Short mmCIF file of C-alpha atoms in Angstrom, two decimals:
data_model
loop_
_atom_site.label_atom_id
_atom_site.label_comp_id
_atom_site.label_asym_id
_atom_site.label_seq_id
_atom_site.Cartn_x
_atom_site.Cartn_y
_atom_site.Cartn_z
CA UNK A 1 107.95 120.40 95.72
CA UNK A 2 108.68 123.48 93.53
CA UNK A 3 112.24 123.43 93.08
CA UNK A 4 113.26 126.51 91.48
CA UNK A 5 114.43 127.45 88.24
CA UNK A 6 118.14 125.98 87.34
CA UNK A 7 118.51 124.69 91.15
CA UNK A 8 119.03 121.10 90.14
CA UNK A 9 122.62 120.12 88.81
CA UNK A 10 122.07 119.37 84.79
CA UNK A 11 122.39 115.54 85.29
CA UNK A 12 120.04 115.70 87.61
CA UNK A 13 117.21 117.24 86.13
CA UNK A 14 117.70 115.41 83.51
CA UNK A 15 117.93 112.40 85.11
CA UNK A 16 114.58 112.95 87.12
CA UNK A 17 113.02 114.21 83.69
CA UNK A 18 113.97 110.57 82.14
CA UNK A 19 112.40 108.88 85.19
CA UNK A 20 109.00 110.72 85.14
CA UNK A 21 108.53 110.49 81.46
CA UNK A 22 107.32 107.06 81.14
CA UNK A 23 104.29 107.73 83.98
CA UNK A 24 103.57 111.21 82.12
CA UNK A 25 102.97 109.06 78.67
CA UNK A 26 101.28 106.49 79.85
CA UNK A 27 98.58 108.46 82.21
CA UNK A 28 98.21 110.60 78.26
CA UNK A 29 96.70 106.76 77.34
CA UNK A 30 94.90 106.57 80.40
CA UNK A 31 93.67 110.38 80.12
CA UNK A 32 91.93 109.67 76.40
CA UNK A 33 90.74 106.35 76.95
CA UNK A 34 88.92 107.99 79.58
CA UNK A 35 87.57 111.08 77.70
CA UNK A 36 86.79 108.64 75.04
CA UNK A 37 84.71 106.48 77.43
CA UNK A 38 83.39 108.87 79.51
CA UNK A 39 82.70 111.97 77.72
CA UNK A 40 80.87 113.36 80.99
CA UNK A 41 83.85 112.84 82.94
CA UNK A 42 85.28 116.01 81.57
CA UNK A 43 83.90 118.33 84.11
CA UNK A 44 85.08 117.03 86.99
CA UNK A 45 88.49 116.17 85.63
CA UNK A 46 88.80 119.48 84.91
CA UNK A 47 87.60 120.13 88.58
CA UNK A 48 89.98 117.97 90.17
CA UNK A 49 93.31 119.80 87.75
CA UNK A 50 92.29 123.10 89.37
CA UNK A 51 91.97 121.64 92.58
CA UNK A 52 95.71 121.03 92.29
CA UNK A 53 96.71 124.07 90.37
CA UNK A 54 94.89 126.32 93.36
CA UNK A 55 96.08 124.27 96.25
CA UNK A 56 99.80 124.06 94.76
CA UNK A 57 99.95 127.55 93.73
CA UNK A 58 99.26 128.57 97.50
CA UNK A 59 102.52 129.70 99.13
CA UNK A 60 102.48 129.68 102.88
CA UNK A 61 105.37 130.94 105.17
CA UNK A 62 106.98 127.65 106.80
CA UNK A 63 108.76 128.32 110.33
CA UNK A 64 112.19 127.55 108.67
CA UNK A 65 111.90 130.51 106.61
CA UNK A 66 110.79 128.75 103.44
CA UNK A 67 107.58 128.03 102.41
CA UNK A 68 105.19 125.17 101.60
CA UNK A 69 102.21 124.31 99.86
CA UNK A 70 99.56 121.94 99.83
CA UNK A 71 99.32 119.88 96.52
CA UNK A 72 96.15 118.65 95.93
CA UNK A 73 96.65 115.69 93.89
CA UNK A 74 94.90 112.96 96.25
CA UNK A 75 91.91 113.75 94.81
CA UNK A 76 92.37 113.42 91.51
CA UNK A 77 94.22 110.00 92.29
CA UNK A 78 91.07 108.50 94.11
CA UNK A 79 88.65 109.54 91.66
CA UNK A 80 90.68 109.18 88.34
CA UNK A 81 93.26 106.62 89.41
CA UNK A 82 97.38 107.83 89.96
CA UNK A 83 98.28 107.64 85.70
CA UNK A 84 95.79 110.46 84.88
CA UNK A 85 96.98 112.38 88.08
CA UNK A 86 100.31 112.25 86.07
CA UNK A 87 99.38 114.33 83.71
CA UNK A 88 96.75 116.86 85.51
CA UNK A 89 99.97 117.57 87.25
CA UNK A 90 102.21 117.55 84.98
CA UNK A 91 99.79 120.36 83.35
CA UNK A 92 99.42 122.08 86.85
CA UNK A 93 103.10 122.55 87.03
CA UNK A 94 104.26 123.44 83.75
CA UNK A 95 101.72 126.94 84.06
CA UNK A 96 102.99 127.30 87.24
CA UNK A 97 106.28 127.50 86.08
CA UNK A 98 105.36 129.78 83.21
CA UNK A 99 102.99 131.86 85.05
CA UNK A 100 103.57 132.04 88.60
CA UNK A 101 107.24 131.03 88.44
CA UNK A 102 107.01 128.40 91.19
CA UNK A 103 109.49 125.79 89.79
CA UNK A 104 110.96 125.87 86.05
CA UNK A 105 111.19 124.00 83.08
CA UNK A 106 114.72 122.83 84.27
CA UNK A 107 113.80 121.16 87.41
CA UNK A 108 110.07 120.13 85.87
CA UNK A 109 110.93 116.50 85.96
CA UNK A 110 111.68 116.54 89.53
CA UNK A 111 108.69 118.36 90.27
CA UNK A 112 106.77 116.23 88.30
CA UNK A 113 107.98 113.26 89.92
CA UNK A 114 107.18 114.07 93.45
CA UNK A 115 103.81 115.70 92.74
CA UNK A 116 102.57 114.18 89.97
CA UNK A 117 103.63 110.51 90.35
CA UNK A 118 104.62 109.76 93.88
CA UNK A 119 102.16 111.53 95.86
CA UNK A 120 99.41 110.04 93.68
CA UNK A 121 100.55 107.06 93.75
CA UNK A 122 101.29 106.32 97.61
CA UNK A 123 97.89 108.32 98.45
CA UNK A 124 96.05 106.17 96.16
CA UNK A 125 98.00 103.00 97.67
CA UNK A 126 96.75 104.18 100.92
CA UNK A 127 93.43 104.79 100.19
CA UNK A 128 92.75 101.40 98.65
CA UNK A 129 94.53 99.68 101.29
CA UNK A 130 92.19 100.94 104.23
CA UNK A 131 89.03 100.70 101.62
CA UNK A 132 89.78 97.08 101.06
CA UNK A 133 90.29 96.59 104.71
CA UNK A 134 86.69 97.92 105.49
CA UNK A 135 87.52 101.52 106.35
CA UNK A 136 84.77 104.33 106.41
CA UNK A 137 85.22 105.75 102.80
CA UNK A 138 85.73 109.55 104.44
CA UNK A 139 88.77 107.96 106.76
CA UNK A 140 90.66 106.56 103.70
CA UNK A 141 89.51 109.27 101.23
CA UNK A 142 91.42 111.55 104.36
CA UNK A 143 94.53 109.38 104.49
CA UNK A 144 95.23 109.21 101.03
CA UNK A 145 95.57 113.02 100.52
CA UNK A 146 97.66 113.30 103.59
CA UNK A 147 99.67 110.66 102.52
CA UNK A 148 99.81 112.43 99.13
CA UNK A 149 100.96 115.48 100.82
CA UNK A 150 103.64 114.26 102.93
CA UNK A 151 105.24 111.89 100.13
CA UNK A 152 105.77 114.77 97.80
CA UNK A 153 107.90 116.43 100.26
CA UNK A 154 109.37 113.59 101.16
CA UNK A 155 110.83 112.92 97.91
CA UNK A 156 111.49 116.37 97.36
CA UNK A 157 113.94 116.12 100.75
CA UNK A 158 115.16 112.96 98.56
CA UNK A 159 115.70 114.73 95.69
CA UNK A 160 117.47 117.95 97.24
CA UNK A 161 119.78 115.33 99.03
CA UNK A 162 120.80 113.69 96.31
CA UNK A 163 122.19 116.50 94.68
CA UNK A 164 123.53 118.29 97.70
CA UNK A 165 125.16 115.81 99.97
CA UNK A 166 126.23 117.39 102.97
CA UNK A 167 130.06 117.71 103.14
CA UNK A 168 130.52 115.62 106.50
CA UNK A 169 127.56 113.38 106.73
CA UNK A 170 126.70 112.87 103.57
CA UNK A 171 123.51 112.05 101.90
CA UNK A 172 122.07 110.77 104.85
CA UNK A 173 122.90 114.28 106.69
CA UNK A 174 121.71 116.16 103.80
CA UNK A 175 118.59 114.28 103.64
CA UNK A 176 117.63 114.72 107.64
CA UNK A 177 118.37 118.96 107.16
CA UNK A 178 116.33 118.77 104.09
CA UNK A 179 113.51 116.34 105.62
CA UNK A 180 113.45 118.53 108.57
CA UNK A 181 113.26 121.33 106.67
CA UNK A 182 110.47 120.10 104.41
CA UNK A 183 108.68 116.98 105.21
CA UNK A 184 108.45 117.86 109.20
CA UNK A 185 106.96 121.15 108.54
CA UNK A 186 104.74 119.71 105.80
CA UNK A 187 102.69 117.72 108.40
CA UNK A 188 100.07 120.52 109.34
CA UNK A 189 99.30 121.53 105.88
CA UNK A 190 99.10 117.76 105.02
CA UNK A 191 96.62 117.76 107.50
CA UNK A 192 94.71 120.35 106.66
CA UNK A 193 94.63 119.28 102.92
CA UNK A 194 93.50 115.52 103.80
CA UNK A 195 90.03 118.04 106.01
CA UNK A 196 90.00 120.01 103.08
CA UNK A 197 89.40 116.52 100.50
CA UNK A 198 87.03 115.04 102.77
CA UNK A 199 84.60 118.03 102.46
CA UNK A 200 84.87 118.20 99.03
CA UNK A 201 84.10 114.62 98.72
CA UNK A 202 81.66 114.87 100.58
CA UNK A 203 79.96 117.08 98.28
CA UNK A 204 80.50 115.37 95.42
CA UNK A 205 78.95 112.57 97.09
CA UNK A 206 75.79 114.89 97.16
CA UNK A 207 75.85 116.25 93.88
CA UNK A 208 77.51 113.82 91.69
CA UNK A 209 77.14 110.63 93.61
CA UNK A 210 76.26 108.90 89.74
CA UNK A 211 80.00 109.74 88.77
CA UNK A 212 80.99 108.49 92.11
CA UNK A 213 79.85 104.90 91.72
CA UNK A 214 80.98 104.78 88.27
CA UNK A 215 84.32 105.70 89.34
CA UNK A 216 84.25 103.07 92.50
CA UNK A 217 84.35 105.39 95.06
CA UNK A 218 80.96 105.11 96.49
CA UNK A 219 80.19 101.42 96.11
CA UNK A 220 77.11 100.68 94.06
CA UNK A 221 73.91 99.79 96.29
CA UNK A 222 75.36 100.94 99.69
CA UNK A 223 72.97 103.36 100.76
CA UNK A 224 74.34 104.62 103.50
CA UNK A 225 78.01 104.84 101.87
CA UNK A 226 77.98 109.03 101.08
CA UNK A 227 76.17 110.19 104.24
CA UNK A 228 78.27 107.69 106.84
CA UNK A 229 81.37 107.12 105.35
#
């Protein structure tokens, strides 16, 4: 989901820029609507941007010989809805680009669009799907940020495809070396990052279970809803 610095072909990144620009402008609206609302709501959206910009900065070996990283962003997208997630990553990625060099400024649209708009938005899908179907709020709250995971990568195979076709087989040959490569190997961490959301949910449903209800994610009179689900 970091794809380095000048990687993409020009039209490309330019082309994915153009695509994620509309999301990153519109979760701005959604971002100061909120502060405006919610004044108090500024600690933990800070909270959940460093969640991503810690979990996405972490580089671990892959068995391919490249690396992966968790993202982080399901989170943000249950508590603060997928247009604000936009931007928190957005943020996340352009200092890791400038900082850590994990990406660039070329290929930020790209990145953008796989962390910061897909996964968000197909881990939120997710979650509300199994919430509306009755599912124990730690189960969904789990999915989503696995499914937030895996999508990333998933479009980042997309992406990579798209602008390397294999020779013989195509895009659709490109895209299984580059899913295999990626999204296969992605599946542990995704794992591991859908455990790690459910603990920290879990705690917030200790310590800020006010901000919680507001938000919709603990349902207003359940009593049981933090400690069970």
């Amino acid at each position: 989901m970091h794809i380095a610095e000048g990687y993409l072909p020009p039209l490309h990144a330019a082309a994915w820029g153009v695509a994620a620009a509309p999301f990153v402008v519109h979760g701005v609206r959604a971002l100061t609507r909120e502060v405006k609302a919610h004044p108090e709501s500024t600690l933990l959206l800070g909270a959940s941007g460093a969640f991503t910009f810690v979990l996405s900065a972490l580089k671990i070996p892959s068995v391919t010989g490249s690396c992966s990283h968790p993202t982080g962003t399901g989170l943000g997208a249950i508590l603060f809805r997928p247009p604000i997630m936009a931007v928190l990553g957005t943020i996340t990625l352009l200092f890791q680009a400038l900082l850590l060099a994990h990406g660039g400024l070329t290929t930020l649209g790209a990145n953008v669009f796989s962390l910061a708009i897909v996964g968000p938005w197909a881990g939120y899908g997710v979650y509300r799907l199994l919430r509306r179907s009755g599912v124990p709020l730690m189960v969904a709250v789990f999915s989503g940020a696995f499914i937030a995971d895996l999508s990333t990568y998933c479009v980042t195979s997309v992406q990579l495809a798209l602008a390397f076709p294999d020779p013989s087989s195509g895009i659709a040959g490109a895209l299984a070396k580059f899913g295999g490569i990626f999204a296969l190997t992605q599946i542990p961490l995704a794992v591991s990052e859908g455990l790690l959301t459910v603990l920290v949910m879990r705690l917030l449903s200790q310590s800020s279970k006010g901000d919680l209800a507001r938000l919709g994610v603990l349902v207003p009179g359940a009593k049981k809803e933090a400690a069970v689900r």
